CSV table of C-alpha atoms in Angstrom, one decimal:
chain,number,residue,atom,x,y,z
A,62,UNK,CA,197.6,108.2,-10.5
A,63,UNK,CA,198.7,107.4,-14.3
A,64,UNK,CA,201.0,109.7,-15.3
A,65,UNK,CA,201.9,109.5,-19.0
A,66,UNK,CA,205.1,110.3,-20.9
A,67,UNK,CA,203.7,112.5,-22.9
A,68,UNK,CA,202.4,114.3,-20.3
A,69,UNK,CA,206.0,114.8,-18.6
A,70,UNK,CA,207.3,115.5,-22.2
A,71,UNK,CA,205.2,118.4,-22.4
A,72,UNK,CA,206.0,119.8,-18.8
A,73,UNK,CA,209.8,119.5,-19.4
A,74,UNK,CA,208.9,121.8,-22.8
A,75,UNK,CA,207.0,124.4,-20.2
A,76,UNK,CA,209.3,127.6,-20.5
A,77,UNK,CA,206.7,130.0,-19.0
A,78,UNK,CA,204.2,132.8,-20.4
A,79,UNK,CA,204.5,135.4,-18.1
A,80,UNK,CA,207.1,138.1,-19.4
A,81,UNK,CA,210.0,139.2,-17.6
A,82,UNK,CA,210.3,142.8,-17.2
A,83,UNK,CA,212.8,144.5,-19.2
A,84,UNK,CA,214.2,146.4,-16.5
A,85,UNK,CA,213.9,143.7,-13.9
A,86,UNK,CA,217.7,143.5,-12.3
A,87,UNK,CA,217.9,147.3,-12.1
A,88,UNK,CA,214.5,147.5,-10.7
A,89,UNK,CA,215.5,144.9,-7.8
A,90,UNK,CA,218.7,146.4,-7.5
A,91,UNK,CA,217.3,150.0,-6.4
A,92,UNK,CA,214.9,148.0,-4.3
A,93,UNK,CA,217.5,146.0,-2.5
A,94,UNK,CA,219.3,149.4,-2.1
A,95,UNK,CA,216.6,151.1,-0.3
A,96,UNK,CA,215.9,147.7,1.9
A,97,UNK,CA,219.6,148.7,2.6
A,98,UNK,CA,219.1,152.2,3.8
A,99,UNK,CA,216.9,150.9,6.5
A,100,UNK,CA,219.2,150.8,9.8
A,101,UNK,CA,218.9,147.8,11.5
A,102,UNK,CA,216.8,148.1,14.3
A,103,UNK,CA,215.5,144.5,16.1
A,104,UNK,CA,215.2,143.5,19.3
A,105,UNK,CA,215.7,139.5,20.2
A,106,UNK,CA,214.3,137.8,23.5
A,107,UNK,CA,213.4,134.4,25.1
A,108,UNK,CA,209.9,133.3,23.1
A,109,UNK,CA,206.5,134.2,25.2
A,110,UNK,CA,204.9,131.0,24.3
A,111,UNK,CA,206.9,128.2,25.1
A,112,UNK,CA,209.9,127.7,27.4
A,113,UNK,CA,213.7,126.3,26.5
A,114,UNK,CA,214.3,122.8,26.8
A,115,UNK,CA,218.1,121.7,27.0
A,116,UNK,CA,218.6,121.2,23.5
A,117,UNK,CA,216.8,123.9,22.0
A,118,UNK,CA,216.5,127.8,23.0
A,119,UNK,CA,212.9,129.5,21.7
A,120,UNK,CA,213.6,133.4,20.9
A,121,UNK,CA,211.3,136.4,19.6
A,122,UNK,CA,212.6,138.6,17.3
A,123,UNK,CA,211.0,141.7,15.6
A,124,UNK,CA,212.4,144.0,13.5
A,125,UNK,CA,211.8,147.4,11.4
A,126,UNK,CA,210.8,146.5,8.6
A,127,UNK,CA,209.6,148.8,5.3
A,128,UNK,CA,207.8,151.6,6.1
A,129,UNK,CA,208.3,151.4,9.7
A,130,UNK,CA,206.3,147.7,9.8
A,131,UNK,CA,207.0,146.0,13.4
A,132,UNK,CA,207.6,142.3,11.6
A,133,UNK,CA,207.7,139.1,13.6
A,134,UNK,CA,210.3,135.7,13.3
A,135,UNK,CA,210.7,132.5,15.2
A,136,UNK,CA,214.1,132.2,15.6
A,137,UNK,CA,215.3,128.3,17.3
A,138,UNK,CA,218.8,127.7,18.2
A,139,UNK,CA,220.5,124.6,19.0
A,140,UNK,CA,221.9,124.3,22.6
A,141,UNK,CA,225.0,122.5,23.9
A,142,UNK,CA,226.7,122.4,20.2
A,143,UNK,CA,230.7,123.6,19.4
A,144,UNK,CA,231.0,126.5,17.3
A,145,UNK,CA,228.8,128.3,15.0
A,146,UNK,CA,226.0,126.5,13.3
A,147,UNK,CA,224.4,126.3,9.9
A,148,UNK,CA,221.1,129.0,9.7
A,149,UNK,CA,217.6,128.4,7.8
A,150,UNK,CA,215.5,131.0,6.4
A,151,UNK,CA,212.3,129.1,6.3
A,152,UNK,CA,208.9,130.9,4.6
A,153,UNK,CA,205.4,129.7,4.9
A,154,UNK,CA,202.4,129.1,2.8
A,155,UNK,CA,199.7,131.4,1.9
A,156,UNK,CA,197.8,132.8,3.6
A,157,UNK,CA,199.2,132.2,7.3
A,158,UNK,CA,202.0,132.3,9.5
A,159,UNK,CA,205.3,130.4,10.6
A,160,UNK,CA,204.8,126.5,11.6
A,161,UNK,CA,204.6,126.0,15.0
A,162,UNK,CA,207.3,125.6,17.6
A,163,UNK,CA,207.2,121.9,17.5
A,164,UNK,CA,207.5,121.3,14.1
A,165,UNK,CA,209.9,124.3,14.2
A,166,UNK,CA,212.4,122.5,16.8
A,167,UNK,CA,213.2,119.6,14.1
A,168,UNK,CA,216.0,121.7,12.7
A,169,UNK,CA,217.7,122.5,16.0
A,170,UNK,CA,217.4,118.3,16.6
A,171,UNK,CA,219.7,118.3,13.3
A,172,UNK,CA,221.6,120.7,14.6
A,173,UNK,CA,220.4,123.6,12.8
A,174,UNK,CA,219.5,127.1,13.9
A,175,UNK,CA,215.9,128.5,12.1
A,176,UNK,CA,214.8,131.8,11.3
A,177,UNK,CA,211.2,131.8,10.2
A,178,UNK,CA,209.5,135.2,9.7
A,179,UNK,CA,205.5,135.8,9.7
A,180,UNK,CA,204.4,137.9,6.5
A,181,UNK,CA,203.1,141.0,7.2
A,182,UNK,CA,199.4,141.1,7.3
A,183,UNK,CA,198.6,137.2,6.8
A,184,UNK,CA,198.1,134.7,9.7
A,185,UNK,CA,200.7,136.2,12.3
A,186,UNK,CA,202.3,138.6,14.5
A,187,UNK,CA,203.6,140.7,11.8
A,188,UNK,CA,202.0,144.1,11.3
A,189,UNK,CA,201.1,145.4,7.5
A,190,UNK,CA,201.1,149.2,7.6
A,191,UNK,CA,198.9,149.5,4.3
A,192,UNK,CA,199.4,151.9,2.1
A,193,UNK,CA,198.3,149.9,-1.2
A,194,UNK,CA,196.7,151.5,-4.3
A,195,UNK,CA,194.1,150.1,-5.6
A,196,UNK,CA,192.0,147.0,-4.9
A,197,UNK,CA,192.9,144.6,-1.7
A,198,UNK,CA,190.0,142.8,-1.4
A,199,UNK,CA,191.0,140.1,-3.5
A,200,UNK,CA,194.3,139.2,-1.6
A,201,UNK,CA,197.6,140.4,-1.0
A,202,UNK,CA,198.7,138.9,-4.7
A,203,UNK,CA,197.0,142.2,-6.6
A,204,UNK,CA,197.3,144.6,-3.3
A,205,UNK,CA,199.1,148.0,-4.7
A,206,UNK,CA,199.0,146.7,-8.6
A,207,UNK,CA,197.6,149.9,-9.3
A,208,UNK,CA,200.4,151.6,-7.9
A,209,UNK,CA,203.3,150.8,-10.1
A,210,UNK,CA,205.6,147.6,-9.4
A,211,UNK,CA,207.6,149.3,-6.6
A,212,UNK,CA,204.4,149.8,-4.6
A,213,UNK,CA,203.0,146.0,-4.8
A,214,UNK,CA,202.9,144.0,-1.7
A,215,UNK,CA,205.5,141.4,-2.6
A,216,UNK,CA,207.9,143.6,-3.3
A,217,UNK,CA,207.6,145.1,-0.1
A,218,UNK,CA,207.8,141.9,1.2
A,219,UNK,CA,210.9,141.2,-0.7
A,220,UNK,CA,212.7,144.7,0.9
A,221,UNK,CA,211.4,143.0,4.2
A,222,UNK,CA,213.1,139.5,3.5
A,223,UNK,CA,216.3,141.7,2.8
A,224,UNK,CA,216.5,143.0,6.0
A,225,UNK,CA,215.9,140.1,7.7
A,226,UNK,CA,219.0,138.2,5.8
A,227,UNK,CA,220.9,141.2,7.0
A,228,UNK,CA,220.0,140.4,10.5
A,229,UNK,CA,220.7,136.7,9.9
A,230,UNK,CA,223.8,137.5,8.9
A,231,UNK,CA,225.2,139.3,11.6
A,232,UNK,CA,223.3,137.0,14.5
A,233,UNK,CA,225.9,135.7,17.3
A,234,UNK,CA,226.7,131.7,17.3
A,235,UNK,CA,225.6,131.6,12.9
A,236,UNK,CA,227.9,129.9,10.5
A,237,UNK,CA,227.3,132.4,7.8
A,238,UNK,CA,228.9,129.9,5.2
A,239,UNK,CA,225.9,127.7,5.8
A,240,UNK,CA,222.9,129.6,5.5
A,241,UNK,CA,219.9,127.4,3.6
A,242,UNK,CA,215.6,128.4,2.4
A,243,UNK,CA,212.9,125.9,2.7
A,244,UNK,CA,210.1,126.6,1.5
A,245,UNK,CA,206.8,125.6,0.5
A,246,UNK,CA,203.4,127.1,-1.9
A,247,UNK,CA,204.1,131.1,-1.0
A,248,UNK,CA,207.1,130.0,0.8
A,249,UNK,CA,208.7,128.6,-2.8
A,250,UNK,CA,208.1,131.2,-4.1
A,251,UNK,CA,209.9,133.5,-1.3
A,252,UNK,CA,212.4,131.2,-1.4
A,253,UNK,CA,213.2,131.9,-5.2
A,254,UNK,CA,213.4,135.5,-4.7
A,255,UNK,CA,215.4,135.3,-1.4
A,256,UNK,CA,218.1,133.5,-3.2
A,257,UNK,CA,218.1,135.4,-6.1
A,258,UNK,CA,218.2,138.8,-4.3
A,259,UNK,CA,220.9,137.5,-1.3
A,260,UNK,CA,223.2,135.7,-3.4
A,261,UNK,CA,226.7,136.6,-1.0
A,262,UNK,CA,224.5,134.9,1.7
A,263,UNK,CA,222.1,132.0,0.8
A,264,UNK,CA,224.1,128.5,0.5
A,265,UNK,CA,221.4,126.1,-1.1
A,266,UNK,CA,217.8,125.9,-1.0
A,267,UNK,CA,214.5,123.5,-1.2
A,268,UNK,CA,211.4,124.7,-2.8
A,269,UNK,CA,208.6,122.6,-2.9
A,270,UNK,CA,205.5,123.9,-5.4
A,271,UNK,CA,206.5,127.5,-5.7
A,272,UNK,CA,203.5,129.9,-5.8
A,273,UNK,CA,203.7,132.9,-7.7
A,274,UNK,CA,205.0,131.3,-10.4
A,275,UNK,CA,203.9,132.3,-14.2
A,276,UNK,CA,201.0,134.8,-13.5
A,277,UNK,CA,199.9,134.4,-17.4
A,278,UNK,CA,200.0,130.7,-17.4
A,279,UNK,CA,197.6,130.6,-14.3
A,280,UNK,CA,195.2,133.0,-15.8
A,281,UNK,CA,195.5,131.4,-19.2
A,282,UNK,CA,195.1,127.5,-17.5
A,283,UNK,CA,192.0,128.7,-15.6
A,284,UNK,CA,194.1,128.1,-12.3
A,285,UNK,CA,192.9,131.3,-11.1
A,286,UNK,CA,191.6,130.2,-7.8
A,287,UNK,CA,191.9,129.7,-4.5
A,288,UNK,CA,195.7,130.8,-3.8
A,289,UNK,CA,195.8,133.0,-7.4
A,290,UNK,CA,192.1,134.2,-7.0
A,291,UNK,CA,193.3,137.8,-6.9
A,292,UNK,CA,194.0,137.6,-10.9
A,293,UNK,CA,190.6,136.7,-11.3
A,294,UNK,CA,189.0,139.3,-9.2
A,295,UNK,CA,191.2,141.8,-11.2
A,296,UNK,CA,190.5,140.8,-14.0
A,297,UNK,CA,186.5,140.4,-13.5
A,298,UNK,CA,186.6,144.2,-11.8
A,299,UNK,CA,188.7,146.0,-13.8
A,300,UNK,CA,189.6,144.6,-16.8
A,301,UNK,CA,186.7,142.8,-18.1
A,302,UNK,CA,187.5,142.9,-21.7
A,303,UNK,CA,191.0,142.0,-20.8
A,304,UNK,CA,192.4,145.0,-23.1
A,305,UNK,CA,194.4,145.4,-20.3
A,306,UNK,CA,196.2,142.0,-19.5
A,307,UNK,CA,199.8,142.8,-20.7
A,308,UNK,CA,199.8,146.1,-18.5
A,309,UNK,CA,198.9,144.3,-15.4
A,310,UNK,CA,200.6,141.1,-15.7
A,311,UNK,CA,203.7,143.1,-16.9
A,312,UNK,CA,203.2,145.0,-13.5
A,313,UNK,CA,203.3,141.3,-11.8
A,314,UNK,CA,206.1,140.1,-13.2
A,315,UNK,CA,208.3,142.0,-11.1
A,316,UNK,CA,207.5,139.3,-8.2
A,317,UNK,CA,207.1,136.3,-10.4
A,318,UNK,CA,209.4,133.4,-9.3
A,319,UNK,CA,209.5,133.0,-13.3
A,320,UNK,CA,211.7,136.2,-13.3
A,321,UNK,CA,213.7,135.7,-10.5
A,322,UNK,CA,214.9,132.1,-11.7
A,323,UNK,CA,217.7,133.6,-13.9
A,324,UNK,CA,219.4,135.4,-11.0
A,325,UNK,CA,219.9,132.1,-8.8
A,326,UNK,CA,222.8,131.1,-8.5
A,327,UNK,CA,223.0,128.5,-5.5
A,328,UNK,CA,222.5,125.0,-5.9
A,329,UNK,CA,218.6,124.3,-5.7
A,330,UNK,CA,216.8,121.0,-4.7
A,331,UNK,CA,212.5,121.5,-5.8
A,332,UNK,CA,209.6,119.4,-5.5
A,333,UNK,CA,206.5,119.1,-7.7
A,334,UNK,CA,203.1,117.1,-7.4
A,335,UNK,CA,202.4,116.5,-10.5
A,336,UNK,CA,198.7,116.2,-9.1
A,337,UNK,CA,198.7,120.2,-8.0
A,338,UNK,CA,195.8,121.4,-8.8
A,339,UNK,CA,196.5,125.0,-7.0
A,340,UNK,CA,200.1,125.9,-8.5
A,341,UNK,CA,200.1,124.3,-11.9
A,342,UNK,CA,202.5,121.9,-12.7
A,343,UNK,CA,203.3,123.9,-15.9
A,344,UNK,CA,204.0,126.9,-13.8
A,345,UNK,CA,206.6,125.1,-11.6
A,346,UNK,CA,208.4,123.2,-14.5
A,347,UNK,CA,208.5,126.8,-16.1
A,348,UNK,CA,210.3,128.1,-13.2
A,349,UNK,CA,212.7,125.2,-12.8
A,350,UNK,CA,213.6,125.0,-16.7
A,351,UNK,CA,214.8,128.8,-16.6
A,352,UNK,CA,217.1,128.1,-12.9
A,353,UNK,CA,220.6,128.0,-14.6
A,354,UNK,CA,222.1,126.7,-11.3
A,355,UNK,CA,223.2,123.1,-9.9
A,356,UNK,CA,219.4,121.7,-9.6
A,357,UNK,CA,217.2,118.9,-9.2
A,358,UNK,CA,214.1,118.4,-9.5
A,359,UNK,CA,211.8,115.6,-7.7
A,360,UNK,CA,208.5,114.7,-9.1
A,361,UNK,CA,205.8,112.7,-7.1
A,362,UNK,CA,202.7,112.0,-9.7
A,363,UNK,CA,200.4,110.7,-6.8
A,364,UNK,CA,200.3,113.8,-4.5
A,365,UNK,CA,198.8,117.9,-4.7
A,366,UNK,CA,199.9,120.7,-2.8
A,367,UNK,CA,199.9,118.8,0.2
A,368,UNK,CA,202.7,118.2,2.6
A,369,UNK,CA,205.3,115.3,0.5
A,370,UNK,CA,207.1,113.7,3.5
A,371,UNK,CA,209.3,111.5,0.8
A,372,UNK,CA,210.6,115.5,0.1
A,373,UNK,CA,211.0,117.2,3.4
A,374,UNK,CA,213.3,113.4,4.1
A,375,UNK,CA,215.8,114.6,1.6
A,376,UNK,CA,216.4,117.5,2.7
A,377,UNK,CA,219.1,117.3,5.4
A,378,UNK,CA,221.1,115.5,3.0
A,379,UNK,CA,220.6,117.8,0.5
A,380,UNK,CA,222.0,120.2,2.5
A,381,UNK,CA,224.6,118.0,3.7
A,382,UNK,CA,225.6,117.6,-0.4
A,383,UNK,CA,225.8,121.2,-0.8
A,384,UNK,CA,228.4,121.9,2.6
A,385,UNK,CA,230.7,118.9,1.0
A,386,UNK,CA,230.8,120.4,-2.3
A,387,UNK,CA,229.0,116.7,-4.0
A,388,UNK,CA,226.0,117.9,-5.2
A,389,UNK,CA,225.3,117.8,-8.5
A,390,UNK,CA,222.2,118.4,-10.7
A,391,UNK,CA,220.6,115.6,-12.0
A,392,UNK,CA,217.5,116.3,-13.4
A,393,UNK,CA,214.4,115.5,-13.1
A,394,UNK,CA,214.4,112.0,-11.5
């Protein structure tokens, strides 16, 4: 479709609405200290869906997770390779579960391990022990916004990613210098935070339309549906006036990719539609502009939040750039 320069002018202006918290790196920090505290307890075994094939070995692998939470990864390992091998942490849309084995096995055919964990109480295997204040009807976006910030779902979520770069890290056969996120819609956003809040272990990473990006700017663009239909709900139910707005999305801001952008520090590669209609263009520009790290940033006017095959092709050699030291930002191209 037309896209006009204006347009991209006012996109590459787009510095985000939703506040970050005042307190927002010592928050995270005591939350990454009590994702810490949690011994590492997983158990790791041959996959009870599919079989090995020569050149790839299928594995299990659940973990403790917050609270006790029995949480679920696909973990794929290249067979038949020479020394340890470069690791991704790949997180999935919203709402549903790690891709499937198949489309999982393309990183060991590059020669790449994956680790690819199933968010607690969405589409998979792993379990959500509850515990949220508050409404959950509306999604796991608002679930426990009633409860304080340390009490909301992603957050939890967050103290469960933790854990699981903990395990990555010390998982036989891993090139812990090489360690890269993909991620897509929910898994963007993950992806933001996980490099933010691992920063001694994630290498690069490729976001493509992060969700949970600029609460405010959804709410204010009307973008309030499907994937952010929990602000609505909130808002409807128990806010009607909206006297309220500041408190709550002051509360959200503590797992807004928005406020985690500042604390990256490894190169990033990120994709936009420029057609999205679900994440708002305006909220992913907004995150990109506040990254202060090597980035770059690849716009495609004639696709949504939809799969971008021209992106996903860049990626190994992104990846590639980063482990030879020649990547540099560029812009938005």
């Amino acid at each position: 479709m037309p896209f006009s320069a204006e347009r991209l002018a006012e996109l590459k202006a787009c510095t985000g609405r939703n506040p970050v918290p005042a307190d927002f790196d010592a928050f995270w920090e005591e939350r990454m200290a009590e994702a810490d505290a949690v011994p590492l307890d997983y158990e790791l075994r041959p996959s009870d869906q599919v079989a090995d094939f020569d050149t790839c070995a299928y594995h299990d692998l659940y973990f403790t997770g917050m609270r006790g939470a029995r949480v679920y990864a696909k973990y794929c390992v290249p067979r038949g390779t020479d020394g340890p091998v470069p690791l991704v942490l790949q997180f999935h849309g919203y709402p549903g579960c790690t891709r499937s084995w198949a489309e999982q096995s393309s990183w060991p055919g590059l020669g790449y391990a994956v680790l690819s964990m199933d968010n607690p109480g969405q589409g998979g295997r792993s379990e959500d022990v509850g515990g949220f204040a508050g409404t959950t009807v509306a999604g796991h976006l608002v679930a426990g916004i009633d409860g304080g910030p340390e009490n909301l779902y992603y957050v939890r979520l967050y103290q469960d990613q933790r854990i699981l770069c903990r395990i990555a890290a010390e998982l036989a056969g891993i090139d812990r210098s090489r360690v890269f996120v993909n991620g897509g819609s929910q898994g963007g956003g993950m992806g933001i935070a996980c490099c933010a809040l691992n920063q001694g272990l994630v290498r690069g990473a490729s976001i493509l339309y992060p969700f949970l990006s600029d609460f405010r700017a959804v709410w204010e663009l009307g973008a309030d549906e499907i994937a952010y239909e929990g602000i609505r709900y909130y808002s409807r139910w128990f806010d009607a006036d909206g006297s309220r707005a500041d408190e709550w999305f002051g509360t959200l801001g503590y797992v807004d990719a928005l406020s985690f952008a500042h604390l990256v520090r490894c190169p990033v590669l990120m994709g936009t539609g420029l057609s999205d209609v679900v994440c708002p263009p305006e909220t992913q520009f907004a995150v990109y502009n506040a990254l202060t790290c090597p980035k770059r940033h690849l716009l495609y006017p004639d696709f949504g939040h939809e799969e971008i095959q021209a992106f996903d092709d860049l990626i190994p050699g992104f990846y590639r750039e980063v482990c030879q030291g020649t990547f540099r930002g560029e812009g938005d191209l």
